[in-house]
Coordinates of C-alpha atoms in Angstrom, one line a residue:
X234 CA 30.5 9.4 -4.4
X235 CA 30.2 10.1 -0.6
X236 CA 29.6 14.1 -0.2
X237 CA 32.2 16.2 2.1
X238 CA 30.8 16.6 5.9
X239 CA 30.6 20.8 4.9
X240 CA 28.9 19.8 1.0
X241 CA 26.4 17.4 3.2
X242 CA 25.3 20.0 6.0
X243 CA 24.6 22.3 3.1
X244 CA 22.7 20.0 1.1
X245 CA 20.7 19.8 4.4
X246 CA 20.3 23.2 5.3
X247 CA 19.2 23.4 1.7
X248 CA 16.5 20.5 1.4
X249 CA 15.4 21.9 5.2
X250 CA 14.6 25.3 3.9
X251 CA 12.5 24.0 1.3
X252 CA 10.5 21.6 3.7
X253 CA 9.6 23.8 6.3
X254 CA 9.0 26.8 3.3
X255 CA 6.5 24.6 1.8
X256 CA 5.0 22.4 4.8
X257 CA 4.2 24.8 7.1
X258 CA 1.9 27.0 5.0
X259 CA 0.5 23.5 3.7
X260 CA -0.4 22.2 7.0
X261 CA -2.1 26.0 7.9
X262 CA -4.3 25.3 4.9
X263 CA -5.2 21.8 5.4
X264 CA -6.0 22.5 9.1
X265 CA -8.2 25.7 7.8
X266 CA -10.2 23.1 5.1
X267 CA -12.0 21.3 8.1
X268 CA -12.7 24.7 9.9
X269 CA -15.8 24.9 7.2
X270 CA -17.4 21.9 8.3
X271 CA -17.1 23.3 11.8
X272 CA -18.1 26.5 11.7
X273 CA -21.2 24.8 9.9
X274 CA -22.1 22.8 13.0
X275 CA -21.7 25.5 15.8
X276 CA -24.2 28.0 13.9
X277 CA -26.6 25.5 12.5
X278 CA -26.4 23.7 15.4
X279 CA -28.2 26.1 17.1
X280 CA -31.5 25.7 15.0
X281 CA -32.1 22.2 16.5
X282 CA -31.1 18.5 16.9
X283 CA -32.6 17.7 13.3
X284 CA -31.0 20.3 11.7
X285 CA -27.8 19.5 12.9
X286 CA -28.4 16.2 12.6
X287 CA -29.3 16.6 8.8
X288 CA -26.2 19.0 8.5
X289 CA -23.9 15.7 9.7
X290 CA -25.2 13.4 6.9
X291 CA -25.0 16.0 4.7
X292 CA -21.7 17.0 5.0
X293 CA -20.5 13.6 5.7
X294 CA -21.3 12.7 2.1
X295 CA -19.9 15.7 0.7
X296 CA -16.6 15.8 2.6
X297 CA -16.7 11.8 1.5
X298 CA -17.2 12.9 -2.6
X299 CA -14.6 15.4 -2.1
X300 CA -11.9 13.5 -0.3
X301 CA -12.4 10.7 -3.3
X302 CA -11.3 13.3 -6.1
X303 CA -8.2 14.5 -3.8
X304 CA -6.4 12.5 -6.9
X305 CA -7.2 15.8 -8.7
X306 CA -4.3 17.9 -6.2
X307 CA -1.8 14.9 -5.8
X308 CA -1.2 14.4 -9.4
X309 CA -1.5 17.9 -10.4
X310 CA 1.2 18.9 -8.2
X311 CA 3.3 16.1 -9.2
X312 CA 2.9 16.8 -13.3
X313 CA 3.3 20.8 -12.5
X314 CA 6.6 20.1 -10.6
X315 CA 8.1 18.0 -13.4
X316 CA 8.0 20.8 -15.8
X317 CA 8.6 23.5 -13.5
X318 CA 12.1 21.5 -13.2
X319 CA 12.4 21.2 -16.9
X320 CA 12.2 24.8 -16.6
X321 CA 9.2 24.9 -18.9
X322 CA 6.7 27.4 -16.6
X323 CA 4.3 27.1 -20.3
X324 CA 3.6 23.5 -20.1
X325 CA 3.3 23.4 -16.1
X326 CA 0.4 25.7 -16.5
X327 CA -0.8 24.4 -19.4
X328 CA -0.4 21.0 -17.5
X329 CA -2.7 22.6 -14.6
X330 CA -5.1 23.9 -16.7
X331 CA -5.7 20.4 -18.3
X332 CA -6.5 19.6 -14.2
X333 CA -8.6 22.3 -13.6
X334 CA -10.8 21.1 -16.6
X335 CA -11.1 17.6 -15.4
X336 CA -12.2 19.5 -12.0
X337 CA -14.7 20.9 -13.2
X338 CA -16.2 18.0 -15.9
X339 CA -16.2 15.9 -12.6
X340 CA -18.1 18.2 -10.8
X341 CA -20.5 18.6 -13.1
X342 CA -20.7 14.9 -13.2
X343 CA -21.3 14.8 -9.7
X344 CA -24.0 17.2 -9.7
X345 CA -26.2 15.8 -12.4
X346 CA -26.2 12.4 -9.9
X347 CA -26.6 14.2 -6.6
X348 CA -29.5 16.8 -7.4
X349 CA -32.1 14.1 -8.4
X350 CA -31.1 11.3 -6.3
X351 CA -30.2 13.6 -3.3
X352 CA -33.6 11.9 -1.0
X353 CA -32.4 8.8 -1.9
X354 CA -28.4 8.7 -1.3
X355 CA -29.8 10.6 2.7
X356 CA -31.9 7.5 3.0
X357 CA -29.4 5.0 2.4
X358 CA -27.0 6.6 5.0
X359 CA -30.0 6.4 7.6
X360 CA -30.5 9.5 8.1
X361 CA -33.9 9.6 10.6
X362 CA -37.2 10.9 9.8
X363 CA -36.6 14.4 11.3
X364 CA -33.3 14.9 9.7
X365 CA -33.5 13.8 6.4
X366 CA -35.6 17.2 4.6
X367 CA -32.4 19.0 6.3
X368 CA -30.3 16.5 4.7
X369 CA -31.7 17.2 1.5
X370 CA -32.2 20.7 1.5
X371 CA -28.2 21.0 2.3
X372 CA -26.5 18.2 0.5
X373 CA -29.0 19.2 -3.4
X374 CA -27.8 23.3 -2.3
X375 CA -24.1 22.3 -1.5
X376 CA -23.8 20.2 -4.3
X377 CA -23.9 23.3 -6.6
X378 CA -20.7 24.5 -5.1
X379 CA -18.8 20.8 -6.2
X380 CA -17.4 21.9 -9.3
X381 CA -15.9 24.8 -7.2
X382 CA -14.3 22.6 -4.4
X383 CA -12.8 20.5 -7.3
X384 CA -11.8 23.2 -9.0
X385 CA -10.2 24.3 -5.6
X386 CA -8.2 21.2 -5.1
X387 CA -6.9 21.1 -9.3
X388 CA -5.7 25.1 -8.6
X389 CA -3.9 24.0 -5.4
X390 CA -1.9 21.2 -6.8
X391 CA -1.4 24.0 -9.4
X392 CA 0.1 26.0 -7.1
X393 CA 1.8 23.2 -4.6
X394 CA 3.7 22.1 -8.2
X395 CA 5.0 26.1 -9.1
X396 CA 5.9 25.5 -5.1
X397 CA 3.9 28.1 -3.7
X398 CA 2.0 26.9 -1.2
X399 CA 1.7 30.3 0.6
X400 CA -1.5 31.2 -1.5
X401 CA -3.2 28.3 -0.8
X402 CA -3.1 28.9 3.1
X403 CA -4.0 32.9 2.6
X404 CA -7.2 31.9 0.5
X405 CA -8.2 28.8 3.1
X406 CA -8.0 31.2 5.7
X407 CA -9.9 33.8 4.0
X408 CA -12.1 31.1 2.3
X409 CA -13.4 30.1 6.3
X410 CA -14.0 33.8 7.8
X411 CA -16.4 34.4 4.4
X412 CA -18.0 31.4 4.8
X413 CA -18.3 32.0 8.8
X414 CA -19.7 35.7 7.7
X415 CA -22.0 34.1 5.1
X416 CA -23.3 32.1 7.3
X417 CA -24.4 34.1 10.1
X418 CA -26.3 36.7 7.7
X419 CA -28.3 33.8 5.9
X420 CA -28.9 31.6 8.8
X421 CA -30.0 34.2 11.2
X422 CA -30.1 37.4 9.2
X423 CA -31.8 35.8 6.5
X424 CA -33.7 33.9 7.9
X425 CA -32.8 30.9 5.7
X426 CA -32.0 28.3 8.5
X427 CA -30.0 25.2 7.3
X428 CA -30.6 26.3 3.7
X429 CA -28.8 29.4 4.5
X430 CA -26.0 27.7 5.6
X431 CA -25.7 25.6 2.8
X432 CA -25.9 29.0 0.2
X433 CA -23.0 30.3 2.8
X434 CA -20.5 27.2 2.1
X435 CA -21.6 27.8 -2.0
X436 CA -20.5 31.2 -2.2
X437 CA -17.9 31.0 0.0
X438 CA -16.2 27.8 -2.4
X439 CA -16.8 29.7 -5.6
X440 CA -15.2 32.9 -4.3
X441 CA -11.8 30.4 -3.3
X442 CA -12.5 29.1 -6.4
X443 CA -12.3 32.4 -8.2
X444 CA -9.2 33.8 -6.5
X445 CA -7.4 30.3 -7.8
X446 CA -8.6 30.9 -11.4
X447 CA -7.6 34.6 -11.2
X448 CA -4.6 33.6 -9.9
X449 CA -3.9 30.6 -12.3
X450 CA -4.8 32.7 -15.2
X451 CA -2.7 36.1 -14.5
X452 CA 0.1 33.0 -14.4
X453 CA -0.8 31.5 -18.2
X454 CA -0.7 35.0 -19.6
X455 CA 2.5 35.8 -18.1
X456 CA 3.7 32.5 -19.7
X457 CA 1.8 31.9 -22.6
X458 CA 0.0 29.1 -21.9
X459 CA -3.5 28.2 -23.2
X460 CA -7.0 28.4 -21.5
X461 CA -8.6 26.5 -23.5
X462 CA -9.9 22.6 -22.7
X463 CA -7.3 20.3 -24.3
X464 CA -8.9 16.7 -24.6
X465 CA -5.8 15.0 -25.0
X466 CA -4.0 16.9 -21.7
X467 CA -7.7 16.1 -20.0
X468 CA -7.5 12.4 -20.6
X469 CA -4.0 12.7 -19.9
X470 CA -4.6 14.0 -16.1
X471 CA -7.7 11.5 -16.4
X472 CA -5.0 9.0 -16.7
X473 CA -3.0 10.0 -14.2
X474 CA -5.2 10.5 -11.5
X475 CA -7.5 7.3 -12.0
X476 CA -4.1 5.0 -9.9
X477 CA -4.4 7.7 -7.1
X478 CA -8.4 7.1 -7.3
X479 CA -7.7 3.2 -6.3
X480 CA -5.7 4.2 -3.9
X481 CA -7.9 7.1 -2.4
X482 CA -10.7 4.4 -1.9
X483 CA -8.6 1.6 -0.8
X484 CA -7.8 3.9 1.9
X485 CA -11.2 4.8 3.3
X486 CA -12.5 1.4 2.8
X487 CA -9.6 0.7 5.3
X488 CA -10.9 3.6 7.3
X489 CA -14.9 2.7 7.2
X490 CA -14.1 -1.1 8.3
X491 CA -12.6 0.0 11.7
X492 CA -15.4 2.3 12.3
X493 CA -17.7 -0.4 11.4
X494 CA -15.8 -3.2 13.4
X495 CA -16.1 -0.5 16.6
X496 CA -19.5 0.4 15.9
X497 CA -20.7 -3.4 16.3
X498 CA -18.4 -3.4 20.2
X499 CA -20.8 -1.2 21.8
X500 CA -21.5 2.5 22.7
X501 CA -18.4 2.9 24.4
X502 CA -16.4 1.6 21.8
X503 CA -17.4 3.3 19.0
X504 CA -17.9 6.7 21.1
X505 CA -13.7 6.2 22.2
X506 CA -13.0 5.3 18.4
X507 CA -14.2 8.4 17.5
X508 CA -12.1 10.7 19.6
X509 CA -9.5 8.4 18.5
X510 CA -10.0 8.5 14.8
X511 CA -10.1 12.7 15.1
X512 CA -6.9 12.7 16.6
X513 CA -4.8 10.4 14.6
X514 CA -6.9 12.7 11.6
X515 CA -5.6 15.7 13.1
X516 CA -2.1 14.4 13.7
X517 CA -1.7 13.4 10.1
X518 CA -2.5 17.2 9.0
X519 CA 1.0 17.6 10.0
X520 CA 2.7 14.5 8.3
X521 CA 0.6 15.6 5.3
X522 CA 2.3 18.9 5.0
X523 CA 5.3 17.2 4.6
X524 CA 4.1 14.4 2.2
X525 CA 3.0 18.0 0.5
X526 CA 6.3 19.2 0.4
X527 CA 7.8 16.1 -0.9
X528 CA 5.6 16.1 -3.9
X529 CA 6.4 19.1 -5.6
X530 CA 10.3 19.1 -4.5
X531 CA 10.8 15.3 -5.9
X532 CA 9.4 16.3 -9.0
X533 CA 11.2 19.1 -9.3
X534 CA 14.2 17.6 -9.0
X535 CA 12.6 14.6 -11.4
X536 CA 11.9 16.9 -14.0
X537 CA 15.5 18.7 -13.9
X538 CA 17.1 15.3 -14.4
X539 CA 19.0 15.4 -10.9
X540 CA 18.0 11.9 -10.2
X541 CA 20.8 12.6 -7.0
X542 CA 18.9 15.3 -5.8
X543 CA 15.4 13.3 -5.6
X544 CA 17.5 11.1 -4.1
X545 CA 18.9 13.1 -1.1
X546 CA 15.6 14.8 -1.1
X547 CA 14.2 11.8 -0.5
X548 CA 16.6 10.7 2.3
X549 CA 16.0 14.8 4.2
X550 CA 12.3 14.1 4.1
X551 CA 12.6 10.4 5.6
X552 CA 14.3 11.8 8.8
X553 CA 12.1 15.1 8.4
X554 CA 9.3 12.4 9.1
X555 CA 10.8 10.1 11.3
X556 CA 11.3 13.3 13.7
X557 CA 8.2 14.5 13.2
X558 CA 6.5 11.5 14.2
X559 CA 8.5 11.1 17.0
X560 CA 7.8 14.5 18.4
X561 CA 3.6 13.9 17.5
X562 CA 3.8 10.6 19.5
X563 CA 5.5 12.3 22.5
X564 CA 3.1 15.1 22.4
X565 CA -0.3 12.7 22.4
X566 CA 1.1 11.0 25.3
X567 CA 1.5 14.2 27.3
X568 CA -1.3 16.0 26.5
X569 CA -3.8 12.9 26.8
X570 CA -4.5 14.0 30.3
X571 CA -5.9 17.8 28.7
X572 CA -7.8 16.4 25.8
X573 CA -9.7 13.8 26.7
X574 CA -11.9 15.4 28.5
X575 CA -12.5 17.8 26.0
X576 CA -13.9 14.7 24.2
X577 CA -15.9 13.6 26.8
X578 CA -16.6 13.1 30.7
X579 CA -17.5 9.4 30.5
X580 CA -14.9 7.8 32.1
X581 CA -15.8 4.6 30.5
X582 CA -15.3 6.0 27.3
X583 CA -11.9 7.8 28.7
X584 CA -10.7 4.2 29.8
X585 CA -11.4 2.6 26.8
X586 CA -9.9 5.3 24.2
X587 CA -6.3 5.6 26.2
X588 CA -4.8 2.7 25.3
X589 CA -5.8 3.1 21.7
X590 CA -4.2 6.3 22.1
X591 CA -1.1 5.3 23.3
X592 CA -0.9 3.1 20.2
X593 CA -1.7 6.0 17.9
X594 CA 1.0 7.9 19.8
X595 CA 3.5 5.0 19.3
X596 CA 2.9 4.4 15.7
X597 CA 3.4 7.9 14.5
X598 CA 7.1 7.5 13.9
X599 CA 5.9 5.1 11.4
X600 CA 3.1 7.5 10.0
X601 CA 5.8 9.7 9.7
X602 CA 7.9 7.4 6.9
X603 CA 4.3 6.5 5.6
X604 CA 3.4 10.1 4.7
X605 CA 6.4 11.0 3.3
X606 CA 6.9 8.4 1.2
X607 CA 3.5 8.3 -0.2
X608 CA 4.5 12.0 -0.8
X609 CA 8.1 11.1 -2.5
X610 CA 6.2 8.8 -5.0
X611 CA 3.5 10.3 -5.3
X612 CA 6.2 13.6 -6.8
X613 CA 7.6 10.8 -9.0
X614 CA 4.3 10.2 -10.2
X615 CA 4.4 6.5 -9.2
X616 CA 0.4 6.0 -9.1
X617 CA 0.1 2.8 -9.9
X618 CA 2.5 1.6 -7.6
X619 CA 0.5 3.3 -4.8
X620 CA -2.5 1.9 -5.9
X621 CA -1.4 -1.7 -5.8
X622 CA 0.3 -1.2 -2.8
X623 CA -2.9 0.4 -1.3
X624 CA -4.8 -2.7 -2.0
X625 CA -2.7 -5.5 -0.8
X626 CA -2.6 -3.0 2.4
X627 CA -6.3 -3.6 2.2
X628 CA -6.0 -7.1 1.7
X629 CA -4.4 -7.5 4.8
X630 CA -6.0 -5.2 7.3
X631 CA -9.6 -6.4 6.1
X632 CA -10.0 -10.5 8.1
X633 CA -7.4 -9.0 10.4
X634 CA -10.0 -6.4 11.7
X635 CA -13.0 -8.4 11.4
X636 CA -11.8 -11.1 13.1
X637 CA -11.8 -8.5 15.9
X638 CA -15.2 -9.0 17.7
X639 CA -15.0 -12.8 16.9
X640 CA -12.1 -13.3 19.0
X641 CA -13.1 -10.7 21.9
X642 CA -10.7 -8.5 21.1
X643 CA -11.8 -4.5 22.2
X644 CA -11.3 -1.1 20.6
X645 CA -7.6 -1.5 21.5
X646 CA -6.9 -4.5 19.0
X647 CA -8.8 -2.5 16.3
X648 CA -6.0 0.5 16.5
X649 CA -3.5 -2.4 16.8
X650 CA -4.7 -3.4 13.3
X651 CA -4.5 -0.1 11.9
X652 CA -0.6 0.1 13.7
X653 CA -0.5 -3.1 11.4
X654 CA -1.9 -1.6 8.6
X655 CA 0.6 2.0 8.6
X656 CA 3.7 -1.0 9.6
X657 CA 2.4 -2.8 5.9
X658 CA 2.5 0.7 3.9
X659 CA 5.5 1.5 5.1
X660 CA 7.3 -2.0 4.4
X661 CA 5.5 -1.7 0.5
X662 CA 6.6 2.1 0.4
X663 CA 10.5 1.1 1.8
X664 CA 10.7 -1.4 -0.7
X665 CA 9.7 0.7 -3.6
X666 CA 12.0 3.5 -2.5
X667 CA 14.8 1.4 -2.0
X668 CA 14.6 0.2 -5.2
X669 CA 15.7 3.3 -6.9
X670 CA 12.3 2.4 -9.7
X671 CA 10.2 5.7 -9.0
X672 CA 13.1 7.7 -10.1
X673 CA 12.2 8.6 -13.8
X674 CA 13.3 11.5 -14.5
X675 CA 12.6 14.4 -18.1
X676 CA 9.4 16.6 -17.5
X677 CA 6.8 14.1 -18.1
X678 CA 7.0 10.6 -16.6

């Protein structure tokens, strides 16, 4: 039944409320998470060339551990949602509990592989002779503070699925001017150089970590819920998550090719790829909000049996991210003049990076529909779907990117491949969506 013109606009007005409510303390938070790794750099960076050069192949690997158990937020969120829409606040925390538990099993996990074979895993990312005891000495220290940074991203999809996303951003904030602080005192104060900065980034990640758990705890009280570990809900988010997983490292596979691919073009190439790759990154911080957004409000509306509402939902978000893109795009291309050489003053470099940019900038309407449909399914907890759509994405961008250097094509034929890559998820995401299959509704899919 087609909706009357005044029922539509406030179906609108209501759907846009809860977009920008959600997104825009989600995309604070997510651009506050890669302050840390910053922050890092400029103090450590003043101890030397091998100590920041061990502090990049350190935190390389772990913002590359962390990024893979992202799973742990997405399908949190998306479980917590459904039964906040049932109406059943007990299970939803119970439900994030279970995720907070797989958190931290992981991250023990993770720790009993990276402590012992810390020299090793530096050595097989290259790091040089100078740099690698930095490498060490940070990575086996920072690795203490993995179960926290798991438990981190388990309490925020927590928190994204009871739709507060407000918390998140005030404890990323606070999270980087502790860890700033921390640093400073042990670096200098201390005297504890790179090891210092590592103990900083620890302390700081528990205390985030802390604040979730008090937060997530004062919650199960209120409701009822259980603390305690729950094999079958563990295996459960286990379950849940492992789809996301696939998809997770089909993605940066995609991602590590086309650095690879422009790393064998030359200097220039892989120097303008760079500067690329951090911008498209930083653009998709705000696509991401949205994708956010769409996760906890689909399965909300999933898990109170409004299949209509997901629907329409669905539909907001779509032209929510269209716009969006549009308006990122526009923006790139304006400010391209200001930022480059921010980036750098090698007008090789410059030249070779701007057209890749304007492909970036004209793609991002089409990032926009990526994000928030990987968002929209993701809600409906359609993992496996996203998975195999991940890898057929793979399947394709993979000979279409190597072929690159062996038919002369430059930097900007690698960013058209990744324009053909976003173009693929967003055909495999259309199609799913229009099918109407990733609406199942009840509080558990």
């Amino acid at each position: 039944m087609t909706q009357a013109p005044a029922t539509l606009r406030a179906t609108r007005r209501r759907h846009d409320r809860d977009i920008v409510a959600l997104a825009v303390p989600a995309f604070g938070a997510l651009i506050a998470e890669p302050l840390f790794v910053l922050a890092d750099s400029a103090i450590v960076g003043h101890l030397g060339t091998a100590q920041l050069a061990g502090l990049g192949v350190a935190s390389a690997l772990l913002t590359t551990a962390v990024s893979i158990f992202v799973f742990l937020a997405y399908a949190t969120t998306a479980a917590v949602a459904r039964r906040v829409g049932a109406g059943d606040l007990q299970a939803a925390i119970r439900q994030g509990m279970d995720g907070i538990w797989l958190a931290l099993l992981l991250g023990a996990a993770v720790i009993a592989v990276v402590l012992p074979l810390a020299p090793v895993i530096v050595d097989l990312f290259g790091a040089s002779a100078t740099a690698a005891p930095y490498a060490t000495t940070y990575l086996r220290i920072s690795a203490l503070g993995i179960p926290a940074m798991l438990g981190v991203l388990a309490a925020t999809g927590v928190l994204r699925g009871l739709h507060d996303t407000r918390t998140p951003l005030y404890v990323a904030v606070g999270g980087f001017v502790a860890n700033t602080g921390l640093n400073l005192v042990l670096v200098y104060g201390a005297g504890l150089g790179i090891a210092g900065s590592a103990w900083g980034t620890v302390i700081a990640q528990c205390g985030m970590a802390a604040v979730y758990l008090a937060v997530v705890v004062r919650g199960a009280r209120r409701h009822g819920a259980s603390l305690r570990p729950d094999a079958a809900g563990i295996r459960a988010s286990a379950r849940a998550g492992v789809p996301l997983l696939v998809r997770t490292l089909s993605l940066r596979a995609i991602i590590m090719i086309a650095t690879a691919v422009a790393a064998r073009l030359g200097d220039a190439d892989i120097a303008a790829h760079q500067i690329t790759l951090s911008l498209w990154n930083l653009l998709a911080f705000a696509l991401d909000a949205i994708a956010i957004a769409g996760q906890a409000i689909i399965g909300r509306y999933l898990g109170a049996d409004d299949a209509d509402g997901a629907r329409e939902a669905c539909r907001r978000m779509i032209q929510w991210g269209i716009a969006t893109g549009v308006v990122l795009g526009l923006l790139l291309v304006a400010a391209r003049p200001l930022f480059l050489p921010l980036f750098t003053s090698d007008p090789v470099v410059q030249d070779v990076a701007l057209p890749a940019l304007l492909l970036v900038a004209l793609s991002q309407p089409v990032c926009g529909i990526v994000f928030v449909l990987d968002g929209v399914l993701m809600g409906a907890g359609d993992g496996p779907y996203l998975a195999w759509a991940m890898v057929v994405t793979l399947g394709v961008f993979a000979p279409v990117a190597l072929l690159v250097p062996a038919l002369g094509g430059g930097l900007t034929a690698i960013w058209a491949a990744m324009a053909l890559m976003m173009t693929v998820r967003m055909l495999t995401l259309w199609l799913r969506a229009r099918s109407g299959r990733w609406i199942v509704t009840g509080a558990a899919r």
